[in-house]
Amino acid sequence: MKQNKFNKFLKSIPAKLWLVLGIVIAFYFFLNDFGLVDIQKTAIILAAGIDRKGDEGYTLTAQIAVPKGVDRTTGGTSSVNFIAEGETIADCVSDIYCKTGWVPKFVFCNLIVLGEETAAENVFDAFDFFLRNEYMSDGCYVAVCEGTAQDLLTSESAVANTSSQAISKLFSDTNIKSGKAVKMSLREFAIGYHGATKSGYMPYIRQHVQEGSGGENGGGQSGGGGQQKEQKTYCAERTALFYEGKQVALLNPEETFAFNLIEGKIFNGYLLAEENGHSVSLTVLDDKGGVSLSTKGAPKVTVKVELTVRLFNRTVPVEIEDVAHAELSEELLGNAKKNVEETVKQVFEISRQSGCDLFKLNESLFRSSKSKYEEWKDTLLSAVPATYEISIKSAK
Amino acid sequence: MNKISTRQLCFFLAAIAPVGKIILMPANLVHYAKNDLLFPAAMNFILQAAIVFLVLLLAKNNRSLFELIADKLGKVTARIVLTVFSLFFFFAALLPLVEQKIFVQSVFYDTLPSIVAFSSFFIFSAYLCAKPLSSFGRMWDVLAPLAIAAFIGIIMLSVGAADFGALAPALQSGAKNVFQGFAYNMSWFFDSAILLSFLGKIDYKKGLPWKGLLSYLAGAAAVLLFLAVFYGVFEDISVSQQFAFTKTTRYFSGIETVGRIDYLFIYSLSLVMAFYAILPLQAGIELLRQSYGSREKRLLPALLSIAVNAVMLALTILLDYRYSSLNQAVCVNLFWIFPIFALLLPALMLLFKIRRRRETE
C-alpha cells in the first residue's frame, strides 16, 4: 500500500522537481550576479609590465581598464596604470587588491612586457605566476622592451586609447606577414624554454616621441591626471633572443626581416635592393623559407629562402611602360639576393654565437633520433656546417 | 519495459563514454609517458574494447547481472557480488565527480568560486540516479549528436595550432614509463563494468557485440586523435595543462576576431560530461536495486540516490583542494582495483552460458 502511494507520488514528481531545480539554479545564478564582472569592484587587467628591483623582488605595472566616458563621443576604454611592488608577482597582485580594493582579473590580459633588466635574468621566475594562473590565457603576447616596462606601459599612445592596445596592434597578422616584427605567445615561449632547444625569442619594443605631440592632451589615459604628456608611437622591429630564459642577443630590423624570411612567414612584405645606385622596393609575394637538418653521417644544416618578388617602388623617374610592365633586371635581383644572403648568414651566426637555437635544430635532432640528440646536443649549434640556398625570382 | 536499443548503446560507446577521458586524463598521461601518451591510452582502450565485446555477448541472455549470478551461484552470492560491484562504482565515481567540480570551478568562473557553487550538481545527480537505467537510452539519443558535433568543433579549432612532430620520437620515454601511464590511468577506463549494469535492459539484436565493439573503437580513435592534437598544441608543457579540451581551442586565429566561439563546443561537451559523471553512481544504485529491490518498487533507488549523493557531496567538499592526494590514492595507490572490476570480473562473467532467452512478457 505504502509502495503504491510512493509510486503515485513519484509520478507527480518530475514537474515539481524541475520547478524546485529551476528555483535552486536561479538562486545560484543570482548569488553570482549571473557571472557579470562588476567593473566597480574588479580590476580588469589589460597588460602587465614586469621590472626587477635587483634582488628585492619585482615591480608590476598593471594596466587596468576603466570606462572612458558615458556618451557616444567620449565612450570607450581607457586605462589607469597601477604600480605595485612585492617579492613575488603574486605579492604585487595582492598589493593591487590591498591598495585599491579591486579584485585583479587577468582573464583579459593580452600582453606581458618585460623590462630590459628583467630579461637579463631568467624570465621564468616572473612568468611562473602567469603559467600557473588557471584564470588567464597563456595565448597572451609576451615582449621585452627598451628601458623599463613601467615607462612603456605608463606612456601615452598617439594612436590608441591605451599603450597596450597600441602595442598589441603591432602583432596584427598583417604586420607580422610584412616581416617587420615577430610575435610570441606565452605558451610558445614556454614550450621553447622547456623543450629540447631551451631557446626562444620575443619582440623588442621601443617607444618614440610622436612629432608635434606634448602640447596636446590626448585624453586617453587618466594616469596623466590632466597633465600634458608626450605622445608615443611604438615599434617592434627588433627581436630579442633568449637561451635558458635569459636574453642573449638582439636582432636588428634587417635581421628580424631576414629571420621572418627564413621562417617563410612573409607575404606582401617589402625588400630593399639597389639598381644603378638607386634604391628599389620589391614586394615579396611568395616566401618559401625553411631550415633543414640532415643527420645522415655528420649533421648538416641547409638554410633555404625562395622568394617571388614584384617591383613596388623606384626612386627614379621612369617611362610609363615601366610602370605598366616592370621587368626586374638581373642586377636588381642579384643585389637583392646578395642582401638577403648576407643578412640570413648574420642571423644564423648570431643564433650560433649566442646559443639561442632560433631554428630549433636540437628539436629536429631530438625528433629524428634521441640517441644522436644525446650525442650532439651540446655541440650541434656551434659546430654544424651550414649551407645557404637563396633564390629570388620575379613574378611573371 | 523500455529497453536500450542497439543505436542507443552504440551512441553511448562511441560518443558518451569517451568524453570523461579528455579532462584531466591527457595531462596525467603526459606526466608518466610524456610524448608517448598515445600508447598507454591505446592499450587501455584495446583491453576495454575486448571486454565490452564480451559483456555485449552476455547481453544475449537477456538477463540482469543479478539473475545471471543468482542462477549459477545462488541469490546470496549474487547479492554479495553486486554489493561489492556497487561499492566499486561509488569508489570509481569519486574521481570523475571531483574532476567535474574542479573543472567547473576553473573554467566557468574567472576567480575561484565558493565551495557551495558546485553543490547544486548533486540535486541534478540525485534526480537522475533515481531514474531507471533504461531511461538513459533516450538521453543518449539527445546527448550523442551534441557530443559528436562539439567534439568535431573542438578538433577543427585546435588542429591548426598542433605540431604533430612533437609526438616523435616514439617510445623514447621507455617501457617503464609507458606501462606506468597505462596502469596509473586505468581509473578512467571502466566502461565495460558500467555495461554490466545494463545487462537485462539491452534490446539484443544480431550483431550487437560487433557493432558495440566498433562503436567503442570509434570513440577510442576520437580520444586518441584528441590526445595527439593536445600534445601537438602544448608539447613539452602539456603536463601542466589541466582540463585539456577547454585549452586547445584558444589558439584558433579566428577567435581574436569573432570572440570565444569555442565556448559553444566546450559548454556542449560539458553538458554531456555532467551526464557521464553521474553514470557510475547510477550503475551502483541499479546493482543495489537488483539485489535488494524490484523493478516495480522505486522507493529503494530514490532513497539510495539521496543517500549516495549526500555522501558524494560531503566527500567533494571534504576533498576540496585535495585533488592531488585523491589522484595519487585512486590512480596510483589503488589503481589495481580498476583492472579487477573493469577487466577481470567482467571477463569471468563469460563463464555463464551465453544463450538467447525468450522474453516471457
PDB file of N, CA and C in Angstrom, chain A residues 3 6-7 10 14 17-18 21 24 28 32 37 103 105 107 134-139 141 187 190-191 194-196 363 366-367 370, chain B residues 105-106 109-112 116 119-120 123 127 163 165-166 168-169 172 233-237 241 243 247 250-251 256 296-299:
ATOM      1  N   GLN A   3       3.888   1.353  -0.821  1.00  0.00           N
ATOM      2  CA  GLN A   3       4.645   1.375  -2.066  1.00  0.00           C
ATOM      3  C   GLN A   3       3.851   2.017  -3.198  1.00  0.00           C
ATOM      4  N   PHE A   6       3.750   5.649  -2.801  1.00  0.00           N
ATOM      5  CA  PHE A   6       5.029   6.250  -3.186  1.00  0.00           C
ATOM      6  C   PHE A   6       5.156   6.326  -4.708  1.00  0.00           C
ATOM      7  N   ASN A   7       4.702   5.216  -5.376  1.00  0.00           N
ATOM      8  CA  ASN A   7       4.758   5.222  -6.846  1.00  0.00           C
ATOM      9  C   ASN A   7       3.917   6.358  -7.421  1.00  0.00           C
ATOM     10  N   LEU A  10       5.691   9.512  -6.910  1.00  0.00           N
ATOM     11  CA  LEU A  10       6.806   9.643  -7.859  1.00  0.00           C
ATOM     12  C   LEU A  10       6.334  10.125  -9.224  1.00  0.00           C
ATOM     13  N   PRO A  14       8.169  14.643 -11.393  1.00  0.00           N
ATOM     14  CA  PRO A  14       9.044  15.355 -12.330  1.00  0.00           C
ATOM     15  C   PRO A  14       8.758  16.846 -12.459  1.00  0.00           C
ATOM     16  N   LEU A  17       9.779  18.603  -9.345  1.00  0.00           N
ATOM     17  CA  LEU A  17      11.224  18.584  -9.157  1.00  0.00           C
ATOM     18  C   LEU A  17      11.925  19.575 -10.080  1.00  0.00           C
ATOM     19  N   TRP A  18      11.445  19.618 -11.320  1.00  0.00           N
ATOM     20  CA  TRP A  18      12.032  20.586 -12.262  1.00  0.00           C
ATOM     21  C   TRP A  18      11.840  22.010 -11.752  1.00  0.00           C
ATOM     22  N   LEU A  21      14.255  22.480  -8.984  1.00  0.00           N
ATOM     23  CA  LEU A  21      15.582  22.601  -9.602  1.00  0.00           C
ATOM     24  C   LEU A  21      15.779  23.991 -10.185  1.00  0.00           C
ATOM     25  N   VAL A  24      16.316  26.534  -7.467  1.00  0.00           N
ATOM     26  CA  VAL A  24      17.655  26.413  -6.857  1.00  0.00           C
ATOM     27  C   VAL A  24      18.724  26.988  -7.789  1.00  0.00           C
ATOM     28  N   TYR A  28      21.282  30.204  -7.373  1.00  0.00           N
ATOM     29  CA  TYR A  28      22.731  30.193  -7.549  1.00  0.00           C
ATOM     30  C   TYR A  28      23.188  31.268  -8.512  1.00  0.00           C
ATOM     31  N   ASN A  32      25.626  34.886  -7.976  1.00  0.00           N
ATOM     32  CA  ASN A  32      26.839  35.211  -8.738  1.00  0.00           C
ATOM     33  C   ASN A  32      26.626  36.387  -9.688  1.00  0.00           C
ATOM     34  N   VAL A  37      30.858  40.736 -14.653  1.00  0.00           N
ATOM     35  CA  VAL A  37      32.011  41.341 -13.991  1.00  0.00           C
ATOM     36  C   VAL A  37      31.623  42.756 -13.580  1.00  0.00           C
ATOM     37  N   VAL A 103      39.476  43.643  -7.204  1.00  0.00           N
ATOM     38  CA  VAL A 103      39.936  42.260  -7.366  1.00  0.00           C
ATOM     39  C   VAL A 103      40.616  42.176  -8.731  1.00  0.00           C
ATOM     40  N   LYS A 105      41.772  40.868 -12.136  1.00  0.00           N
ATOM     41  CA  LYS A 105      41.412  39.740 -13.012  1.00  0.00           C
ATOM     42  C   LYS A 105      42.302  39.765 -14.249  1.00  0.00           C
ATOM     43  N   VAL A 107      41.923  37.624 -16.758  1.00  0.00           N
ATOM     44  CA  VAL A 107      41.279  36.873 -17.843  1.00  0.00           C
ATOM     45  C   VAL A 107      41.350  37.628 -19.179  1.00  0.00           C
ATOM     46  N   GLU A 134      45.259  29.669 -13.660  1.00  0.00           N
ATOM     47  CA  GLU A 134      44.238  28.967 -14.453  1.00  0.00           C
ATOM     48  C   GLU A 134      43.244  29.946 -15.081  1.00  0.00           C
ATOM     49  N   TYR A 135      43.180  31.160 -14.521  1.00  0.00           N
ATOM     50  CA  TYR A 135      42.180  32.121 -14.989  1.00  0.00           C
ATOM     51  C   TYR A 135      42.764  33.109 -15.983  1.00  0.00           C
ATOM     52  N   MET A 136      43.866  32.721 -16.585  1.00  0.00           N
ATOM     53  CA  MET A 136      44.481  33.601 -17.575  1.00  0.00           C
ATOM     54  C   MET A 136      44.921  32.757 -18.764  1.00  0.00           C
ATOM     55  N   SER A 137      44.763  33.301 -19.959  1.00  0.00           N
ATOM     56  CA  SER A 137      45.144  32.543 -21.149  1.00  0.00           C
ATOM     57  C   SER A 137      46.645  32.656 -21.371  1.00  0.00           C
ATOM     58  N   ASP A 138      47.275  31.488 -21.641  1.00  0.00           N
ATOM     59  CA  ASP A 138      48.703  31.562 -21.974  1.00  0.00           C
ATOM     60  C   ASP A 138      48.889  31.880 -23.455  1.00  0.00           C
ATOM     61  N   GLY A 139      47.810  32.283 -24.117  1.00  0.00           N
ATOM     62  CA  GLY A 139      47.917  32.744 -25.504  1.00  0.00           C
ATOM     63  C   GLY A 139      48.251  34.229 -25.573  1.00  0.00           C
ATOM     64  N   TYR A 141      50.322  37.763 -25.562  1.00  0.00           N
ATOM     65  CA  TYR A 141      51.616  38.102 -26.164  1.00  0.00           C
ATOM     66  C   TYR A 141      52.645  38.379 -25.068  1.00  0.00           C
ATOM     67  N   ARG A 187      52.594  30.724 -24.294  1.00  0.00           N
ATOM     68  CA  ARG A 187      52.625  29.273 -24.495  1.00  0.00           C
ATOM     69  C   ARG A 187      53.818  28.863 -25.364  1.00  0.00           C
ATOM     70  N   ALA A 190      57.115  29.344 -23.555  1.00  0.00           N
ATOM     71  CA  ALA A 190      57.317  28.326 -22.516  1.00  0.00           C
ATOM     72  C   ALA A 190      57.662  26.974 -23.139  1.00  0.00           C
ATOM     73  N   ILE A 191      57.039  26.660 -24.275  1.00  0.00           N
ATOM     74  CA  ILE A 191      57.350  25.391 -24.955  1.00  0.00           C
ATOM     75  C   ILE A 191      58.829  25.371 -25.359  1.00  0.00           C
ATOM     76  N   HIS A 194      61.086  24.938 -22.189  1.00  0.00           N
ATOM     77  CA  HIS A 194      61.033  23.615 -21.561  1.00  0.00           C
ATOM     78  C   HIS A 194      61.366  22.493 -22.546  1.00  0.00           C
ATOM     79  N   GLY A 195      61.534  22.826 -23.820  1.00  0.00           N
ATOM     80  CA  GLY A 195      61.788  21.807 -24.837  1.00  0.00           C
ATOM     81  C   GLY A 195      63.272  21.558 -25.047  1.00  0.00           C
ATOM     82  N   ALA A 196      63.571  20.854 -26.132  1.00  0.00           N
ATOM     83  CA  ALA A 196      64.955  20.452 -26.406  1.00  0.00           C
ATOM     84  C   ALA A 196      65.846  21.646 -26.731  1.00  0.00           C
ATOM     85  N   GLU A 363      65.696  20.507 -31.554  1.00  0.00           N
ATOM     86  CA  GLU A 363      64.368  19.874 -31.564  1.00  0.00           C
ATOM     87  C   GLU A 363      64.256  18.909 -32.749  1.00  0.00           C
ATOM     88  N   PHE A 366      66.300  15.872 -31.940  1.00  0.00           N
ATOM     89  CA  PHE A 366      65.637  15.047 -30.927  1.00  0.00           C
ATOM     90  C   PHE A 366      64.508  14.231 -31.552  1.00  0.00           C
ATOM     91  N   ARG A 367      63.745  14.890 -32.427  1.00  0.00           N
ATOM     92  CA  ARG A 367      62.610  14.193 -33.042  1.00  0.00           C
ATOM     93  C   ARG A 367      63.053  13.105 -34.019  1.00  0.00           C
ATOM     94  N   LYS A 370      66.759  10.127 -30.794  1.00  0.00           N
ATOM     95  CA  LYS A 370      67.095  10.522 -29.424  1.00  0.00           C
ATOM     96  C   LYS A 370      68.575  10.227 -29.115  1.00  0.00           C
TER      97      LYS A 370
ATOM     98  N   GLN B 105      34.783  24.786 -11.597  1.00  0.00           N
ATOM     99  CA  GLN B 105      35.299  25.933 -10.827  1.00  0.00           C
ATOM    100  C   GLN B 105      36.376  26.702 -11.582  1.00  0.00           C
ATOM    101  N   SER B 106      37.148  25.991 -12.387  1.00  0.00           N
ATOM    102  CA  SER B 106      38.251  26.656 -13.085  1.00  0.00           C
ATOM    103  C   SER B 106      37.828  27.270 -14.402  1.00  0.00           C
ATOM    104  N   TYR B 109      34.306  29.964 -14.173  1.00  0.00           N
ATOM    105  CA  TYR B 109      34.420  31.156 -13.324  1.00  0.00           C
ATOM    106  C   TYR B 109      35.752  31.834 -13.626  1.00  0.00           C
ATOM    107  N   ASP B 110      35.838  33.136 -13.396  1.00  0.00           N
ATOM    108  CA  ASP B 110      37.125  33.790 -13.651  1.00  0.00           C
ATOM    109  C   ASP B 110      37.901  34.086 -12.375  1.00  0.00           C
ATOM    110  N   THR B 111      37.332  33.748 -11.226  1.00  0.00           N
ATOM    111  CA  THR B 111      38.119  33.641  -9.988  1.00  0.00           C
ATOM    112  C   THR B 111      37.557  32.432  -9.243  1.00  0.00           C
ATOM    113  N   LEU B 112      38.278  31.940  -8.271  1.00  0.00           N
ATOM    114  CA  LEU B 112      37.856  30.719  -7.594  1.00  0.00           C
ATOM    115  C   LEU B 112      36.521  30.935  -6.874  1.00  0.00           C
ATOM    116  N   VAL B 116      30.345  25.921  -2.211  1.00  0.00           N
ATOM    117  CA  VAL B 116      28.949  25.520  -2.448  1.00  0.00           C
ATOM    118  C   VAL B 116      28.524  25.667  -3.909  1.00  0.00           C
ATOM    119  N   SER B 119      27.535  22.503  -5.508  1.00  0.00           N
ATOM    120  CA  SER B 119      26.668  21.571  -4.784  1.00  0.00           C
ATOM    121  C   SER B 119      25.332  21.328  -5.491  1.00  0.00           C
ATOM    122  N   SER B 120      24.873  22.300  -6.301  1.00  0.00           N
ATOM    123  CA  SER B 120      23.592  22.094  -7.000  1.00  0.00           C
ATOM    124  C   SER B 120      23.679  20.927  -7.979  1.00  0.00           C
ATOM    125  N   ILE B 123      21.950  17.846  -6.770  1.00  0.00           N
ATOM    126  CA  ILE B 123      20.482  17.787  -6.854  1.00  0.00           C
ATOM    127  C   ILE B 123      20.110  17.145  -8.189  1.00  0.00           C
ATOM    128  N   TYR B 127      18.407  13.361  -8.834  1.00  0.00           N
ATOM    129  CA  TYR B 127      17.226  13.155  -9.673  1.00  0.00           C
ATOM    130  C   TYR B 127      17.498  12.083 -10.727  1.00  0.00           C
ATOM    131  N   ASP B 163      51.399  20.780 -33.583  1.00  0.00           N
ATOM    132  CA  ASP B 163      52.588  20.329 -34.299  1.00  0.00           C
ATOM    133  C   ASP B 163      52.734  18.840 -33.971  1.00  0.00           C
ATOM    134  N   GLY B 165      54.624  16.711 -35.051  1.00  0.00           N
ATOM    135  CA  GLY B 165      56.013  16.263 -34.955  1.00  0.00           C
ATOM    136  C   GLY B 165      56.454  16.109 -33.507  1.00  0.00           C
ATOM    137  N   ALA B 166      55.754  16.806 -32.596  1.00  0.00           N
ATOM    138  CA  ALA B 166      56.120  16.736 -31.172  1.00  0.00           C
ATOM    139  C   ALA B 166      55.932  15.331 -30.613  1.00  0.00           C
ATOM    140  N   ALA B 168      57.068  12.720 -31.880  1.00  0.00           N
ATOM    141  CA  ALA B 168      58.279  11.950 -32.182  1.00  0.00           C
ATOM    142  C   ALA B 168      59.384  12.312 -31.177  1.00  0.00           C
ATOM    143  N   PRO B 169      60.326  11.439 -30.885  1.00  0.00           N
ATOM    144  CA  PRO B 169      60.430  10.064 -31.349  1.00  0.00           C
ATOM    145  C   PRO B 169      59.535   9.134 -30.510  1.00  0.00           C
ATOM    146  N   GLN B 172      60.272   6.994 -26.757  1.00  0.00           N
ATOM    147  CA  GLN B 172      61.521   7.494 -26.173  1.00  0.00           C
ATOM    148  C   GLN B 172      61.456   7.550 -24.647  1.00  0.00           C
ATOM    149  N   VAL B 233      49.669  20.674 -29.557  1.00  0.00           N
ATOM    150  CA  VAL B 233      49.469  22.093 -29.212  1.00  0.00           C
ATOM    151  C   VAL B 233      50.407  22.506 -28.067  1.00  0.00           C
ATOM    152  N   PHE B 234      50.529  21.651 -27.057  1.00  0.00           N
ATOM    153  CA  PHE B 234      51.259  22.077 -25.854  1.00  0.00           C
ATOM    154  C   PHE B 234      52.659  21.472 -25.716  1.00  0.00           C
ATOM    155  N   GLU B 235      52.970  20.469 -26.482  1.00  0.00           N
ATOM    156  CA  GLU B 235      54.303  19.848 -26.498  1.00  0.00           C
ATOM    157  C   GLU B 235      54.861  19.639 -25.074  1.00  0.00           C
ATOM    158  N   ASP B 236      56.000  20.261 -24.783  1.00  0.00           N
ATOM    159  CA  ASP B 236      56.665  19.969 -23.511  1.00  0.00           C
ATOM    160  C   ASP B 236      55.984  20.583 -22.293  1.00  0.00           C
ATOM    161  N   ILE B 237      54.972  21.436 -22.489  1.00  0.00           N
ATOM    162  CA  ILE B 237      54.281  21.974 -21.304  1.00  0.00           C
ATOM    163  C   ILE B 237      52.905  21.315 -21.117  1.00  0.00           C
ATOM    164  N   GLN B 241      48.851  21.275 -18.336  1.00  0.00           N
ATOM    165  CA  GLN B 241      47.588  21.732 -18.911  1.00  0.00           C
ATOM    166  C   GLN B 241      46.419  20.853 -18.451  1.00  0.00           C
ATOM    167  N   PHE B 243      42.356  20.197 -17.657  1.00  0.00           N
ATOM    168  CA  PHE B 243      41.113  20.486 -18.409  1.00  0.00           C
ATOM    169  C   PHE B 243      41.412  20.623 -19.906  1.00  0.00           C
ATOM    170  N   LYS B 247      41.368  23.868 -23.401  1.00  0.00           N
ATOM    171  CA  LYS B 247      42.571  24.669 -23.619  1.00  0.00           C
ATOM    172  C   LYS B 247      43.022  24.714 -25.076  1.00  0.00           C
ATOM    173  N   ARG B 250      41.929  27.636 -27.805  1.00  0.00           N
ATOM    174  CA  ARG B 250      42.191  29.063 -27.589  1.00  0.00           C
ATOM    175  C   ARG B 250      43.041  29.700 -28.668  1.00  0.00           C
ATOM    176  N   TYR B 251      43.815  28.898 -29.354  1.00  0.00           N
ATOM    177  CA  TYR B 251      44.827  29.460 -30.250  1.00  0.00           C
ATOM    178  C   TYR B 251      44.356  29.527 -31.694  1.00  0.00           C
ATOM    179  N   GLU B 256      40.410  35.717 -32.166  1.00  0.00           N
ATOM    180  CA  GLU B 256      40.730  37.131 -31.935  1.00  0.00           C
ATOM    181  C   GLU B 256      39.709  38.043 -32.605  1.00  0.00           C
ATOM    182  N   GLU B 296       9.462  -2.933  -9.878  1.00  0.00           N
ATOM    183  CA  GLU B 296       8.293  -2.078  -9.653  1.00  0.00           C
ATOM    184  C   GLU B 296       8.539  -1.046  -8.550  1.00  0.00           C
ATOM    185  N   LYS B 297       9.265  -1.476  -7.528  1.00  0.00           N
ATOM    186  CA  LYS B 297       9.449  -0.591  -6.377  1.00  0.00           C
ATOM    187  C   LYS B 297      10.510   0.468  -6.677  1.00  0.00           C
ATOM    188  N   ARG B 298      10.119   1.723  -6.518  1.00  0.00           N
ATOM    189  CA  ARG B 298      11.055   2.792  -6.842  1.00  0.00           C
ATOM    190  C   ARG B 298      11.521   3.554  -5.603  1.00  0.00           C
ATOM    191  N   LEU B 299      11.016   3.084  -4.429  1.00  0.00           N
ATOM    192  CA  LEU B 299      11.397   3.769  -3.193  1.00  0.00           C
ATOM    193  C   LEU B 299      12.878   3.571  -2.894  1.00  0.00           C
TER     194      LEU B 299
END
